[in-house]
XYZ file of C-alpha atoms in Angstrom:
488
model
C -13.940 -3.280 -30.341
C -16.816 -0.932 -29.872
C -17.106 1.650 -27.471
C -19.803 4.179 -26.682
C -18.922 7.353 -24.964
C -21.405 9.892 -23.196
C -20.851 13.517 -22.912
C -21.270 13.534 -19.143
C -18.955 16.035 -17.212
C -18.719 13.711 -14.198
C -17.473 10.669 -16.267
C -14.042 11.917 -18.348
C -13.987 10.278 -21.541
C -10.747 8.133 -20.131
C -12.618 6.611 -17.372
C -15.300 5.682 -19.414
C -12.770 3.840 -21.747
C -11.402 2.118 -18.781
C -14.728 1.004 -17.223
C -15.808 -0.386 -20.791
C -12.926 -2.345 -21.540
C -12.953 -3.634 -18.191
C -16.578 -4.708 -18.789
C -15.739 -6.210 -22.028
C -12.980 -8.386 -20.871
C -15.184 -9.707 -17.894
C -18.105 -10.637 -19.991
C -15.895 -12.389 -22.500
C -15.850 -10.212 -25.508
C -12.196 -9.564 -25.453
C -10.278 -12.765 -24.675
C -6.537 -13.453 -23.156
C -3.894 -12.350 -25.686
C -6.113 -10.506 -27.834
C -4.957 -7.184 -29.390
C -6.489 -4.045 -28.620
C -6.467 -1.200 -31.514
C -3.133 1.216 -31.093
C -3.961 4.613 -29.424
C -3.671 6.337 -32.935
C -6.443 3.990 -34.275
C -8.699 4.100 -31.306
C -8.500 7.778 -30.853
C -9.412 8.364 -34.547
C -12.245 6.264 -34.250
C -13.418 7.965 -30.870
C -12.784 11.756 -32.036
C -10.222 11.862 -28.896
C -6.524 12.738 -28.812
C -4.159 9.831 -28.516
C -2.775 10.760 -25.198
C -6.349 10.191 -23.828
C -6.211 6.705 -24.887
C -2.779 6.156 -23.805
C -3.331 6.981 -20.294
C -6.441 4.866 -20.262
C -3.986 2.055 -21.497
C -1.635 2.806 -18.918
C -4.379 2.794 -16.394
C -5.756 -0.660 -17.162
C -2.014 -1.914 -17.433
C -1.778 -0.680 -13.881
C -4.892 -2.390 -12.724
C -3.698 -5.749 -14.142
C -6.087 -6.131 -17.451
C -3.695 -5.390 -20.100
C 0.115 -6.101 -20.983
C 1.941 -3.220 -22.353
C 5.374 -3.769 -24.286
C 7.254 -1.214 -26.310
C 6.818 -1.447 -30.167
C 3.472 -3.980 -29.761
C -0.144 -3.378 -29.869
C -1.971 -3.589 -26.340
C -3.049 -7.315 -25.365
C -5.617 -8.520 -22.849
C -3.610 -10.030 -19.863
C -4.105 -13.623 -18.716
C -5.391 -13.465 -15.228
C -5.039 -16.154 -13.085
C -7.838 -18.576 -12.312
C -9.271 -19.020 -8.922
C -8.101 -22.094 -7.076
C -10.490 -24.263 -4.765
C -9.187 -24.957 -1.294
C -8.909 -28.820 -1.274
C -10.466 -28.702 2.601
C -12.958 -26.309 3.648
C -11.846 -23.478 5.910
C -12.190 -24.461 9.721
C -11.864 -21.578 12.365
C -9.960 -18.190 11.704
C -8.226 -17.475 8.479
C -4.612 -17.992 8.941
C -3.619 -14.521 8.010
C -0.096 -14.648 9.700
C 0.736 -17.582 7.781
C -0.238 -15.786 4.344
C 0.997 -12.557 4.364
C 3.910 -12.030 2.337
C 5.547 -9.265 4.387
C 7.475 -9.824 7.547
C 5.927 -9.054 11.025
C 6.805 -5.657 12.499
C 9.759 -5.600 14.494
C 9.680 -5.995 18.250
C 10.245 -2.797 20.267
C 12.382 -2.704 23.297
C 9.891 -2.217 26.376
C 11.072 0.872 28.697
C 11.696 0.464 32.302
C 8.553 1.782 34.148
C 10.674 3.117 36.848
C 12.233 5.875 34.863
C 10.939 7.730 31.753
C 13.766 7.475 29.225
C 14.711 10.391 27.077
C 14.019 9.715 23.441
C 16.122 10.195 20.529
C 14.188 7.857 18.385
C 11.720 10.498 16.926
C 12.521 12.040 13.571
C 9.560 14.588 13.132
C 8.576 17.943 13.897
C 8.540 18.714 17.602
C 4.796 19.472 18.524
C 5.641 22.599 20.863
C 7.278 24.260 17.549
C 4.178 23.604 15.331
C 2.609 26.774 13.995
C -1.156 25.365 14.674
C -2.785 28.765 14.973
C -1.911 29.862 11.587
C -2.660 27.088 9.954
C -6.138 26.841 11.454
C -6.836 30.437 10.433
C -5.559 29.286 6.699
C -8.229 26.266 7.016
C -10.844 28.689 8.141
C -10.043 31.259 5.233
C -9.902 28.527 2.350
C -13.210 26.819 3.634
C -14.794 30.344 3.647
C -13.672 31.432 0.393
C -14.031 28.009 -1.690
C -16.182 25.905 0.379
C -17.826 22.636 -0.806
C -15.414 22.614 -3.994
C -12.262 21.732 -1.725
C -14.310 18.900 -0.002
C -14.952 17.188 -3.567
C -12.466 14.852 -5.452
C -9.296 16.953 -6.816
C -6.908 16.436 -9.569
C -5.149 13.358 -8.745
C -1.769 15.126 -9.874
C -2.511 17.979 -7.515
C -4.272 21.341 -6.804
C -3.214 23.231 -9.671
C -2.499 26.505 -7.438
C -0.957 24.322 -4.867
C 1.676 22.938 -7.608
C 2.180 26.543 -8.666
C 2.906 27.434 -5.094
C 5.283 24.664 -4.696
C 6.915 25.674 -8.092
C 7.658 29.001 -6.708
C 9.207 27.293 -3.677
C 11.529 25.004 -5.832
C 12.535 27.958 -7.559
C 13.893 29.313 -4.315
C 16.499 26.089 -4.346
C 17.557 26.447 -7.627
C 14.923 23.812 -9.299
C 12.969 25.010 -12.212
C 9.757 23.256 -12.560
C 6.413 24.083 -13.844
C 3.171 22.810 -12.318
C 2.759 20.073 -14.890
C 6.248 18.794 -13.524
C 5.186 18.334 -9.909
C 2.957 15.572 -8.474
C 1.545 16.076 -4.947
C 1.548 13.020 -2.821
C 0.375 11.597 0.667
C 4.082 12.531 1.901
C 7.291 11.494 0.960
C 6.791 7.947 1.475
C 4.024 7.877 -1.268
C 6.347 9.743 -3.560
C 9.132 7.174 -2.976
C 6.825 4.256 -3.593
C 5.399 5.673 -6.825
C 8.836 6.363 -8.207
C 9.662 2.758 -7.627
C 6.250 1.646 -8.987
C 6.685 3.326 -12.331
C 10.717 2.927 -12.588
C 11.291 -0.770 -11.413
C 10.351 -4.497 -12.116
C 10.710 -7.274 -9.528
C 14.369 -8.439 -9.611
C 15.772 -5.097 -10.676
C 19.013 -3.569 -8.913
C 18.559 -0.495 -6.791
C 21.795 1.531 -5.696
C 21.313 3.011 -2.167
C 23.812 4.575 -0.028
C 25.236 2.336 2.994
C 23.863 3.052 5.395
C 20.265 4.284 4.173
C 16.765 5.423 5.187
C 15.525 1.919 6.819
C 11.961 2.727 5.608
C 13.266 2.752 1.944
C 14.786 -0.671 2.653
C 11.436 -1.814 3.533
C 9.692 -0.404 0.274
C 12.295 -2.104 -1.773
C 11.610 -5.459 -0.288
C 7.879 -5.111 -0.751
C 8.686 -4.234 -4.369
C 10.814 -7.066 -4.514
C 13.987 -5.354 -5.902
C 17.467 -5.863 -4.943
C 19.186 -2.941 -3.082
C 23.087 -2.868 -3.610
C 25.022 -0.770 -1.314
C 27.342 2.002 -2.426
C 29.958 2.558 -0.043
C 29.886 6.012 1.801
C 31.961 7.825 4.251
C 32.847 11.600 5.396
C 33.956 12.370 1.836
C 30.493 11.170 0.324
C 29.905 8.372 -2.246
C 32.693 6.219 -3.280
C 32.284 7.220 -7.190
C 34.886 4.640 -8.187
C 32.823 1.729 -6.424
C 29.656 3.100 -7.831
C 30.965 3.191 -11.416
C 32.040 -0.630 -10.850
C 28.488 -1.428 -9.295
C 26.710 0.444 -12.587
C 28.652 -1.577 -15.123
C 28.255 -4.706 -13.303
C 24.766 -4.824 -12.314
C 22.916 -2.488 -14.576
C 20.948 -0.979 -12.015
C 17.448 0.740 -12.860
C 17.664 3.538 -10.416
C 20.118 5.144 -7.982
C 18.281 6.494 -4.394
C 20.418 9.208 -2.491
C 19.856 11.796 -0.146
C 22.422 14.404 -0.512
C 21.306 16.913 2.428
C 21.240 15.730 5.806
C 21.304 11.875 4.881
C 19.199 9.626 6.904
C 20.766 8.220 9.378
C 24.189 9.948 9.204
C 23.054 13.410 8.762
C 25.820 13.953 6.160
C 25.422 16.478 3.235
C 27.315 15.917 0.016
C 29.536 19.082 -1.235
C 28.703 20.786 -4.160
C 31.746 19.048 -5.819
C 30.605 15.723 -4.957
C 27.176 16.537 -6.136
C 28.380 17.321 -9.481
C 30.547 14.328 -9.570
C 27.534 12.049 -8.896
C 25.378 13.436 -11.296
C 27.987 13.443 -14.235
C 28.565 9.715 -13.657
C 24.768 9.127 -13.867
C 24.712 11.076 -16.717
C 27.509 9.079 -18.282
C 25.568 5.840 -17.764
C 21.852 7.465 -18.249
C 21.099 6.212 -14.804
C 17.939 7.727 -13.122
C 18.557 9.426 -9.749
C 15.819 9.664 -7.224
C 16.922 12.705 -4.796
C 15.235 12.564 -1.408
C 14.923 16.072 -0.237
C 13.369 15.363 3.115
C 14.978 17.980 5.045
C 16.077 20.567 2.401
C 15.185 23.518 4.453
C 17.315 22.605 7.292
C 20.723 24.084 6.815
C 21.126 26.319 9.873
C 25.250 26.016 9.780
C 27.094 27.777 6.780
C 25.281 27.975 3.398
C 23.123 25.446 2.042
C 24.097 23.583 -0.983
C 21.504 23.132 -3.944
C 19.842 19.916 -4.656
C 21.142 18.010 -7.417
C 18.095 18.619 -9.197
C 19.132 22.257 -9.507
C 21.941 21.202 -11.884
C 19.932 18.641 -13.906
C 19.824 19.551 -17.630
C 18.821 16.343 -18.923
C 15.826 15.428 -16.568
C 17.403 12.389 -14.992
C 16.704 13.558 -11.551
C 13.352 12.732 -9.584
C 13.292 14.798 -6.854
C 11.092 13.875 -4.052
C 10.087 16.713 -1.059
C 7.900 16.668 2.004
C 6.559 19.132 4.582
C 6.489 16.365 7.357
C 9.826 17.023 8.738
C 9.840 20.694 8.766
C 5.849 21.573 9.269
C 3.126 19.133 9.992
C 3.741 15.265 9.838
C -0.090 14.634 10.340
C -0.942 16.315 7.131
C 0.892 13.705 4.951
C 1.718 16.214 2.153
C 4.590 15.621 -0.187
C 5.785 15.973 -3.789
C 7.606 14.899 -6.905
C 9.366 16.844 -9.355
C 10.655 15.387 -12.878
C 10.128 15.786 -16.284
C 6.618 16.198 -17.682
C 6.450 12.631 -19.445
C 7.595 11.123 -16.047
C 5.226 12.879 -13.875
C 2.303 12.309 -16.311
C 3.024 8.576 -16.214
C 3.466 8.392 -12.506
C 0.207 10.116 -12.071
C -1.737 7.599 -14.080
C -0.162 4.829 -11.549
C -1.367 6.795 -8.614
C -4.587 7.085 -9.827
C -5.146 3.380 -10.288
C -4.541 2.973 -6.460
C -5.379 6.381 -4.931
C -7.565 9.314 -5.773
C -5.094 11.835 -4.765
C -4.173 14.431 -1.578
C -7.140 15.933 0.053
C -7.753 19.608 -1.953
C -8.420 21.108 1.476
C -5.216 20.548 2.869
C -3.457 21.656 -0.193
C -5.610 24.943 -0.501
C -4.602 25.402 3.364
C -0.852 25.025 2.825
C -0.914 27.266 -0.190
C -2.518 29.877 1.852
C -0.372 29.396 4.975
C 2.576 29.657 2.632
C 1.554 32.516 0.453
C 0.893 34.648 3.690
C 4.513 34.142 4.869
C 3.914 31.769 7.694
C 6.237 29.211 6.564
C 9.092 31.448 6.090
C 8.491 32.508 9.522
C 8.194 29.105 10.773
C 11.493 28.122 9.031
C 13.536 31.105 10.640
C 12.071 30.072 14.044
C 13.247 26.426 13.584
C 16.747 27.579 12.339
C 17.286 29.461 15.471
C 15.821 26.392 17.747
C 17.608 23.953 16.162
C 20.934 25.693 15.953
C 20.758 26.019 19.658
C 19.648 22.528 19.835
C 22.311 21.148 18.013
C 24.939 23.011 19.485
C 24.098 21.894 22.979
C 23.964 18.585 21.553
C 27.683 18.484 19.947
C 28.858 20.052 23.134
C 27.236 17.389 25.568
C 28.835 14.742 23.226
C 32.124 16.248 23.502
C 31.628 16.422 27.376
C 30.105 13.257 28.121
C 31.730 10.783 25.497
C 35.224 9.296 25.071
C 36.490 10.208 21.721
C 38.421 7.097 21.554
C 35.125 4.962 22.131
C 32.815 6.913 20.147
C 33.279 8.809 17.065
C 30.789 11.321 15.436
C 30.444 14.163 12.658
C 29.055 17.663 13.093
C 26.402 17.797 10.669
C 25.525 21.450 9.010
C 21.817 21.100 9.736
C 19.014 18.740 10.440
C 18.033 16.473 13.431
C 20.540 13.540 13.112
C 24.021 12.526 14.559
C 25.520 9.205 13.685
C 27.681 7.625 16.508
C 30.162 4.866 15.703
C 30.899 3.097 19.063
C 34.259 1.154 19.474
C 35.062 -1.726 21.756
C 31.702 -3.384 22.002
C 30.617 -6.269 19.630
C 28.421 -5.922 16.621
C 26.108 -8.681 18.156
C 25.169 -6.301 20.995
C 21.622 -4.932 20.911
C 22.565 -1.468 21.695
C 18.574 -0.387 21.821
C 17.773 -2.881 24.537
C 20.855 -2.379 26.351
C 20.744 1.435 26.588
C 17.058 1.502 27.384
C 18.003 -0.122 30.958
C 20.143 3.371 31.216
C 17.135 5.526 30.571
C 17.450 6.227 26.773
C 15.929 5.296 23.774
C 18.046 5.461 20.673
C 18.003 4.038 16.813
C 20.709 1.017 16.498
C 22.428 1.520 13.221
C 22.213 -1.916 12.086
C 18.606 -1.040 10.970
C 19.986 1.264 8.281
C 22.282 -1.214 6.726
C 21.033 -4.209 4.006
C 23.266 -6.442 5.746
C 24.927 -6.204 9.549
C 27.572 -3.658 9.312
C 31.203 -4.339 10.094
C 33.695 -2.416 12.311
C 31.462 -1.724 15.318
C 28.182 -0.813 16.088
C 26.388 2.465 15.165
C 23.792 4.641 16.996
C 21.470 7.065 15.456
C 20.381 10.247 17.561
C 17.408 12.326 16.497
C 16.906 15.947 18.539
C 14.062 16.921 16.572
C 11.566 16.430 19.593
C 14.213 17.248 22.353
C 15.050 20.836 23.638
C 18.405 21.394 25.253
C 17.624 20.542 28.581
C 16.435 17.198 27.492
C 19.425 16.710 25.012
C 21.859 17.121 27.826
C 20.208 14.768 30.242
C 20.073 12.093 27.508
C 23.636 12.616 26.514
C 24.650 12.274 29.957
C 22.786 8.931 30.216
C 24.340 7.878 26.845
C 27.571 8.177 28.190
C 27.226 6.652 31.459
C 25.394 3.568 29.589
C 28.187 3.187 27.077
C 30.831 3.318 29.821
C 28.996 0.671 31.816
C 28.580 -1.748 28.931
C 32.105 -1.448 28.006
C 33.207 -2.206 31.539
C 30.883 -5.027 31.589
C 32.086 -6.478 27.987
C 35.584 -6.160 29.297
C 34.868 -8.393 32.160
C 33.618 -10.943 29.668
C 36.857 -11.069 27.677
């Protein structure tokens, strides 16, 4: 295999290798099943470090050109031939029939006669966003660095921004160098990259029950099998978890130790230590979702699992979406250098990186102290809001009909409603009473047993809205229970 590299600054050697091997395959000079040189041999031929060759091979694998298996040479992948339709296409192409993803779930339509109070949204309240300081940071970095920030950046993330994130992680007990951090388009891309790099179709993935509903959708798209870990007020059932590990040999465990979505629960220090020890015993990687890590405002915060990780077992996902600006779509992954470098290669195959301008502006915003000031303001605001929410729940709801747990922070309260059928669509039923909620069945792998659940989010509501909404919730549940009693 003959490759010719040119010394051109805008065309790195790795990119040239990828392009030239693609051309050789497309032109028929490399045939399906044919072996390529080892990374060491090709590196010696081209005068390059073998890691450059390995990264190029990894990218070709991610793009579907090569097969990579441990202990064997890379092989040209056999790509499926294009099949000709038996009959010509007439009319519009039937996209709805061909899509492999399910259609979006229909949302209940509000009663136009009354504006509902919405406990649905889980994102930063626009009234609390520090827009002006961010605008000043954007102007400052543009003046200082100009067009450099409007070019393509490092797909792993701006070096100085990763240094800033490294410092932030240290405040949560996590020691991570900039090389161990990958900047992403929000936490959702971080989770998807972890799945892309660590799972194959058919693999089993352990998730809490209930769990983040968007993660369940990601698992379905990646064609991996979610397995429910029983959870409760005392955290994960470690005995049940160990039995699942032994039986199913899962590829990964996904968990939200702090302010879990949808329950709002947080694992104690002892529970975290037990979970980490068990996963270390079975060498089971952990994907830790720290989506609200900054939002402890009752009591002292418990450090992330990653802060206790001494074996590089934990891959930590962070985001600014839930505490700052959701629309910026800036998140990150923290893991061992080998893991992060591999995921960066996967990321390069589908996405050229998070905009450098946004990273530079956020770095400036954080270094000037605006982020810490914003967090202090958030803690004061949501301490008042959550206190108002819990007081309203005690005032408006019958404790024999509805049960809940007081969270240590975050935006969520999880309700279990007794005395109503699990088949009842609470979202639609309560909308008629002027309130929007998230039904609990969205967060389970399968329909739950023991009564319907509700998730309330107070992230976009002030104390007045919360009190009005909980009053409507109480009235609505009482009406539904009375109607149900009449049908028995």
